[in-house]
Each structure stands twice: as structure tokens, then as C-alpha cells.
XYZ file of C-alpha atoms in Angstrom:
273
model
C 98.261 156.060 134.054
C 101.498 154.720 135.799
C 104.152 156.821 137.602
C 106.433 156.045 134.814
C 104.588 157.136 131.964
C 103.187 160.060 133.963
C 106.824 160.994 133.851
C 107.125 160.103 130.274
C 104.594 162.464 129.593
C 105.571 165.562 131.703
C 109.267 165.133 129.988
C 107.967 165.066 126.548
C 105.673 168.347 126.957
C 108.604 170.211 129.101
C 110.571 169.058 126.051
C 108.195 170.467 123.266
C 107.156 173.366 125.672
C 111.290 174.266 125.817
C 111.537 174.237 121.880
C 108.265 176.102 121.226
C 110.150 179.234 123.726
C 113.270 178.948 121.995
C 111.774 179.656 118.587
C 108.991 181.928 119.930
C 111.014 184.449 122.118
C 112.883 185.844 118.614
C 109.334 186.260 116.897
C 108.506 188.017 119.819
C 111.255 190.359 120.205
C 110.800 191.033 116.256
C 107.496 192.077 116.842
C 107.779 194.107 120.070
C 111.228 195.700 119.718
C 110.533 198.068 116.683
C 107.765 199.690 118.633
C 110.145 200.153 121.742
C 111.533 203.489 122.636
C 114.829 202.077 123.838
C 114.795 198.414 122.862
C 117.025 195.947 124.029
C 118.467 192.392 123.222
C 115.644 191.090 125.903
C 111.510 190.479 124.723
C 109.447 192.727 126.578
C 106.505 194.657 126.206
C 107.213 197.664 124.234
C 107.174 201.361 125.652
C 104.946 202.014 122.345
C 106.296 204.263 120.010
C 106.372 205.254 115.787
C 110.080 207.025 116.171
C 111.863 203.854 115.475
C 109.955 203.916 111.909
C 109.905 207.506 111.382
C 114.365 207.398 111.723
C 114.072 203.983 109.846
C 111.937 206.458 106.888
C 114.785 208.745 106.992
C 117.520 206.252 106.234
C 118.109 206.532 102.808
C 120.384 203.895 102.397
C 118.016 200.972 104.137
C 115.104 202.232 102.139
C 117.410 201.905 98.876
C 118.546 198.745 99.962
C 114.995 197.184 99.663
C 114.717 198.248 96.615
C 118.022 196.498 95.496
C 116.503 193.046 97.620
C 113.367 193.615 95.202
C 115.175 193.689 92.155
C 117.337 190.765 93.131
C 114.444 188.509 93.780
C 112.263 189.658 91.476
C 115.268 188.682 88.807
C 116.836 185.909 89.896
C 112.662 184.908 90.563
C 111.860 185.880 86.696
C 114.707 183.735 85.083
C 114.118 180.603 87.533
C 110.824 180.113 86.816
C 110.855 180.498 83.432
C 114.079 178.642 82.448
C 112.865 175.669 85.195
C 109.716 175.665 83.658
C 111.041 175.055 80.355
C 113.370 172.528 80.885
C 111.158 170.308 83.193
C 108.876 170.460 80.731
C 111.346 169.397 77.698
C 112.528 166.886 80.158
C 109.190 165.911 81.268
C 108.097 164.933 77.107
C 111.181 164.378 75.578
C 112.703 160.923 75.804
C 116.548 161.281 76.302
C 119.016 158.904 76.953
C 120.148 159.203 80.476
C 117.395 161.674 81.552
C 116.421 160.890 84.873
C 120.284 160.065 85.620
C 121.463 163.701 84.309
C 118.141 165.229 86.444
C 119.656 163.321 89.544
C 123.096 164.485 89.385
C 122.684 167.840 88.459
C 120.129 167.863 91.474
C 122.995 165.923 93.659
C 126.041 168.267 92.295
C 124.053 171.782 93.111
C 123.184 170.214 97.060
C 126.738 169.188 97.714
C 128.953 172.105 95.455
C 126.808 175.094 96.965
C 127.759 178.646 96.385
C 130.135 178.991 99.213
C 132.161 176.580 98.459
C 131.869 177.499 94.563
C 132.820 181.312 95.401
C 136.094 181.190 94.409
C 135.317 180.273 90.130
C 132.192 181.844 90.459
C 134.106 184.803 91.681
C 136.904 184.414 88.875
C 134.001 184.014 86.388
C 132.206 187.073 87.362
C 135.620 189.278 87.010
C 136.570 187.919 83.428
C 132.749 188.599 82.223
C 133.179 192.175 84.218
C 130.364 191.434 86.289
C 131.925 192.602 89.185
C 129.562 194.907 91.128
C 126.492 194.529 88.657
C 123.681 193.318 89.863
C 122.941 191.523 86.695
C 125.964 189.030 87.913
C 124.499 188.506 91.312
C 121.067 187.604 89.828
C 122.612 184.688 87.002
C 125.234 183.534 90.091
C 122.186 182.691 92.168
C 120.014 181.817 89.240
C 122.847 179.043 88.299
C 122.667 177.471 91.462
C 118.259 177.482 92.455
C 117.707 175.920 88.524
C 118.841 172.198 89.291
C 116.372 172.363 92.452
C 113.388 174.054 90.669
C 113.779 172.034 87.456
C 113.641 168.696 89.507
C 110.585 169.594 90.796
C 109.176 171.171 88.464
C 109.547 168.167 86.343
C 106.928 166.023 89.241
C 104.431 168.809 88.038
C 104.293 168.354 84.580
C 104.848 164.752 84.871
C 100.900 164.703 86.375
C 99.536 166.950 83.166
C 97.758 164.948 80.840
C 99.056 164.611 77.427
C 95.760 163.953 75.942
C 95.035 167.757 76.751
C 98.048 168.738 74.229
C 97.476 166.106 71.954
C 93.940 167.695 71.608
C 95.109 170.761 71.233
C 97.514 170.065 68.829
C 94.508 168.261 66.207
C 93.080 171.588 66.420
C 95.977 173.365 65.102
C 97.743 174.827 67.956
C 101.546 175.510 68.098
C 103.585 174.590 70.379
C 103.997 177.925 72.285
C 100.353 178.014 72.336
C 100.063 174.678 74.001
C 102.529 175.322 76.846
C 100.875 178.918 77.272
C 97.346 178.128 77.468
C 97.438 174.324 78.666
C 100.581 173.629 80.239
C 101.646 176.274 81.914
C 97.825 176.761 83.877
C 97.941 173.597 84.662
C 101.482 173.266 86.609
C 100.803 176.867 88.195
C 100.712 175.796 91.641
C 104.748 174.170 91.167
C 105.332 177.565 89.559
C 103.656 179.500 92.241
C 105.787 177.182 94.513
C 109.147 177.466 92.978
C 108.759 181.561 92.686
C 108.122 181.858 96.276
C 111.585 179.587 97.319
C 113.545 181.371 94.941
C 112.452 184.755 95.826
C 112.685 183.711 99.350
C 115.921 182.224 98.947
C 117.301 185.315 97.065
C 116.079 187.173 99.853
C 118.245 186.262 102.861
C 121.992 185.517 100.812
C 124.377 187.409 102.409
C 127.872 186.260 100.771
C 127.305 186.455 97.185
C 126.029 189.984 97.141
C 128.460 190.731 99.793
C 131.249 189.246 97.704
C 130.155 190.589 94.372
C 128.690 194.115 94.707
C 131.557 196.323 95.101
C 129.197 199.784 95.805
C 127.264 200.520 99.047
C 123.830 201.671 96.895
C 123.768 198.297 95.068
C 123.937 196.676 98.136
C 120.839 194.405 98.973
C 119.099 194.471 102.323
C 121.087 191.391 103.593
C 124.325 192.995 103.348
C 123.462 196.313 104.549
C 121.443 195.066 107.459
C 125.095 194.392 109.061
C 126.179 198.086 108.665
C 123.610 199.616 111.283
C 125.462 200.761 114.135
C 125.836 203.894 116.190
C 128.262 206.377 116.602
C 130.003 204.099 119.665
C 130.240 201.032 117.685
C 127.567 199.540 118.969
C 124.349 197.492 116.714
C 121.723 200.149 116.505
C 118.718 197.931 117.867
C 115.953 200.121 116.929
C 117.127 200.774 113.568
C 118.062 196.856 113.417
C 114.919 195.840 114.791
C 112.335 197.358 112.496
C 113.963 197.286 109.861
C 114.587 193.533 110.313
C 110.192 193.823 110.640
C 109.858 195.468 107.313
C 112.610 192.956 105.727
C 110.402 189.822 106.894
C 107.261 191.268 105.468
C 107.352 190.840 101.613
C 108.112 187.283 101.848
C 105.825 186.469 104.333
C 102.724 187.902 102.868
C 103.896 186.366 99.487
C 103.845 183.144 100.842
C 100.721 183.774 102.680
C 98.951 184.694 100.050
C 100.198 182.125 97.147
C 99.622 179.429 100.261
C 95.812 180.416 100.250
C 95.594 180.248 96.711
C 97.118 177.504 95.900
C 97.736 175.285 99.316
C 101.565 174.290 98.333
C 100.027 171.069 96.609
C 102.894 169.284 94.879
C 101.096 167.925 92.301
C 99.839 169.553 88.720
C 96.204 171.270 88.116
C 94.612 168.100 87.510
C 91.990 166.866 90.192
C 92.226 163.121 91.079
């Protein structure tokens, strides 16, 4: 090996070495600090202790704001799967003029006219439908704007099912719920699996549209109240902060883990090639 590429070399692993610490050290410090009895902004190894948990337990209004988060995802989750679902697969059969050019700009109008910059109507609209501080609001504003993104690829699932398996089905007298319930629908359940995960996890962390919408403090998701822990000084309380930032992480990380090891993220349908 020559001097110059020896050099080469050392930069590019210093490089990589210098990226993998500057993503690693936060991980750490969210897995050390909630079992430190005085944590601090610094990762270091823990003076090991439950007390952060057991004040965390007591904290009515984190614990309630999980439950607000679940309901949230588990909504906006519900009516984005099913409504993307349907429409990929209507606009996976049916022949309409202009399909793939409507698919493309909804797909294009939803990435560049996000929800910030939206607010403002979507705010407007909210107030004149009095969904002002309902959660049933926040759940159809952030349904509106995941559906363009789950239908497009929703529609690459379906687009690998076989119609021969429907037109089967259909000579044997099936309707058409039947066919998308039993045939369709198990075979495009890895893009379902798929698009309930990014929704959920994308309902997960929003901050402004709760924060926007939600007028009381017990409707408030975990997002938004996550920004409200801080003691009697002004100060961030880091132990409260820190585990309850652990416990936030958790349901979408073993959700992913687990639909990852059952279904691999494939992004293709059921069908084996």
C-alpha cells in the first residue's frame, strides 16, 4: 500500500469513526441517563438507580400523555391503512384516464405543501368544522397529509398480486369484499405492515399540529408535553426528560422490530418470485 492511499484510508475511517460517535453518544446518553441519580447533559456511566422511573410513575400528566400518543397513532394508523389500501387498490385495477399522472402529483403536492406550511387553512379548517382541541381533528389533519405517500406505495404492492388469483375467485362466486379480504389484502400485508409502522411512527414524533390544535393540557400527546418538564428553577428536568424520552422510544421501536422480523420490509406483494 502507498503512503498516499495509506492516508486515504486512515481519513476515510477517522471520517466514518467521527459520524458513528456523533450518532452513538445520544443513544448512549438515552440509555444511561434514566438510570442516573443526578444525570446530566454529558454520557456517562450511570450511578444506577429506579427513582427516576418511580417519579416518572407518579407523573400523571406524562403517563396520560402516552395514552393520548397511543390514540393518535393508533387513529391516524387505522384510517391510513385502510383508506391507502383501498385506493391503491382501485387505482391499481381500475383503468382511469390520467391515473398514474394524478398518483404523481398528489404524491409531488403532499412532499412540497407539508403541514407546516399548510397550518394556516388547515388551522382555519379545523375552527369552522369546531375541531379545535379534539383529537378527532388532529388524527384526519395528519391522516390528510400520510395518504398520498401510503397510497403511492401501496399501489407497487398490489401492482405485483396476481389477477388470476381474483379472477379465480370470482368464477367461484366470490364478491368483491370477499376477494380483497381473503386474497388481496393477505397478499399485500407486508406494504400494509409497512405503511402502519411509518404512519404510526410518523404520528408519533409531530410536535406542531397537536401543539397547534389541542387547546387542553390532558389531550396533549407525548410530543408536546415532553417540552413542559422542568423544575421549579426553570430549568429541563433531565431525569424526568430522560426516561421518559426511554419509555417514548419504546413502542415504536419494538413495533418495528417485530413487524421487521416478520415480514423483512420487502417492498414487493406476497407473491414469491
Amino acid at each position: 500500500m502507498t503512503p498516499a492511499r495509506a492516508v486515504r484510508v486512515v481519513v476515510r475511517y477517522t471520517f466514518v469513526c467521527a459520524v458513528l460517535g456523533f450518532f452513538t453518544l445520544p443513544l448512549l446518553w438515552l440509555a444511561f441517563a434514566p438510570f442516573d441519580r443526578d444525570p446530566s447533559i454529558a454520557a456517562s456511566l450511570p450511578q444506577f438507580t429506579l427513582h427516576n422511573f418511580r417519579e416518572l410513575l407518579d407523573n400523571e400528566q406524562a403517563l396520560r400523555s402516552l395514552r393520548n400518543s397511543l390514540v393518535l397513532a393508533a387513529g391516524t394508523g387505522g384510517i391510513v391503512v385502510t383508506l391507502a389500501a383501498a385506493a391503491a387498490y382501485a387505482l391499481s385495477r381500475v383503468r382511469l384516464p390520467g391515473r398514474d399522472g394524478l398518483l404523481y402529483a398528489l404524491l409531488l403536492l403532499s412532499s412540497i405543501v407539508t403541514g407546516t406550511a399548510a397550518m394556516v387553512p388547515l388551522f382555519n379548517l379545523a375552527y369552522e368544522l369546531d375541531l379545535i382541541d379534539s383529537q378527532l381533528g388532529v388524527i384526519l389533519v395528519l391522516s390528510g397529509g400520510l395518504l398520498p405517500s401510503a397510497i403511492f406505495i401501496l399501489k407497487d404492492f398490489t401492482d405485483t398480486t396476481p389477477r388470476s388469483y381474483e379472477e379465480s375467485a370470482r368464477v367461484f362466486g366470490a364478491s368483491p369484499l370477499q376477494i380483497v379480504a381473503h386474497i388481496v389484502v393477505p397478499l399485500i400485508r407486508p406494504g400494509l405492515a409497512t405503511i402502519a409502522v411509518w404512519s404510526v411512527a410518523q404520528v408519533w414524533g409531530n410536535f406542531l399540529i397537536p401543539f397547534l390544535l389541542l387547546r387542553s393540557p390532558e389531550k396533549s400527546p407525548a410530543a408536546v408535553v415532553m417540552y413542559t418538564f422542568y423544575t421549579e428553577g426553570g430549568q429541563p428536568d433531565l431525569a424526568l426528560i430522560s426516561t421518559f424520552s426511554l419509555l417514548y422510544s419504546l413502542p415504536v421501536v419494538v413495533m418495528f422490530l417485530f413487524v421487521s422480523s416478520r415480514y423483512g420490509f420487502r417492498f414487493h406483494g406476497g407473491i414469491k418470485h
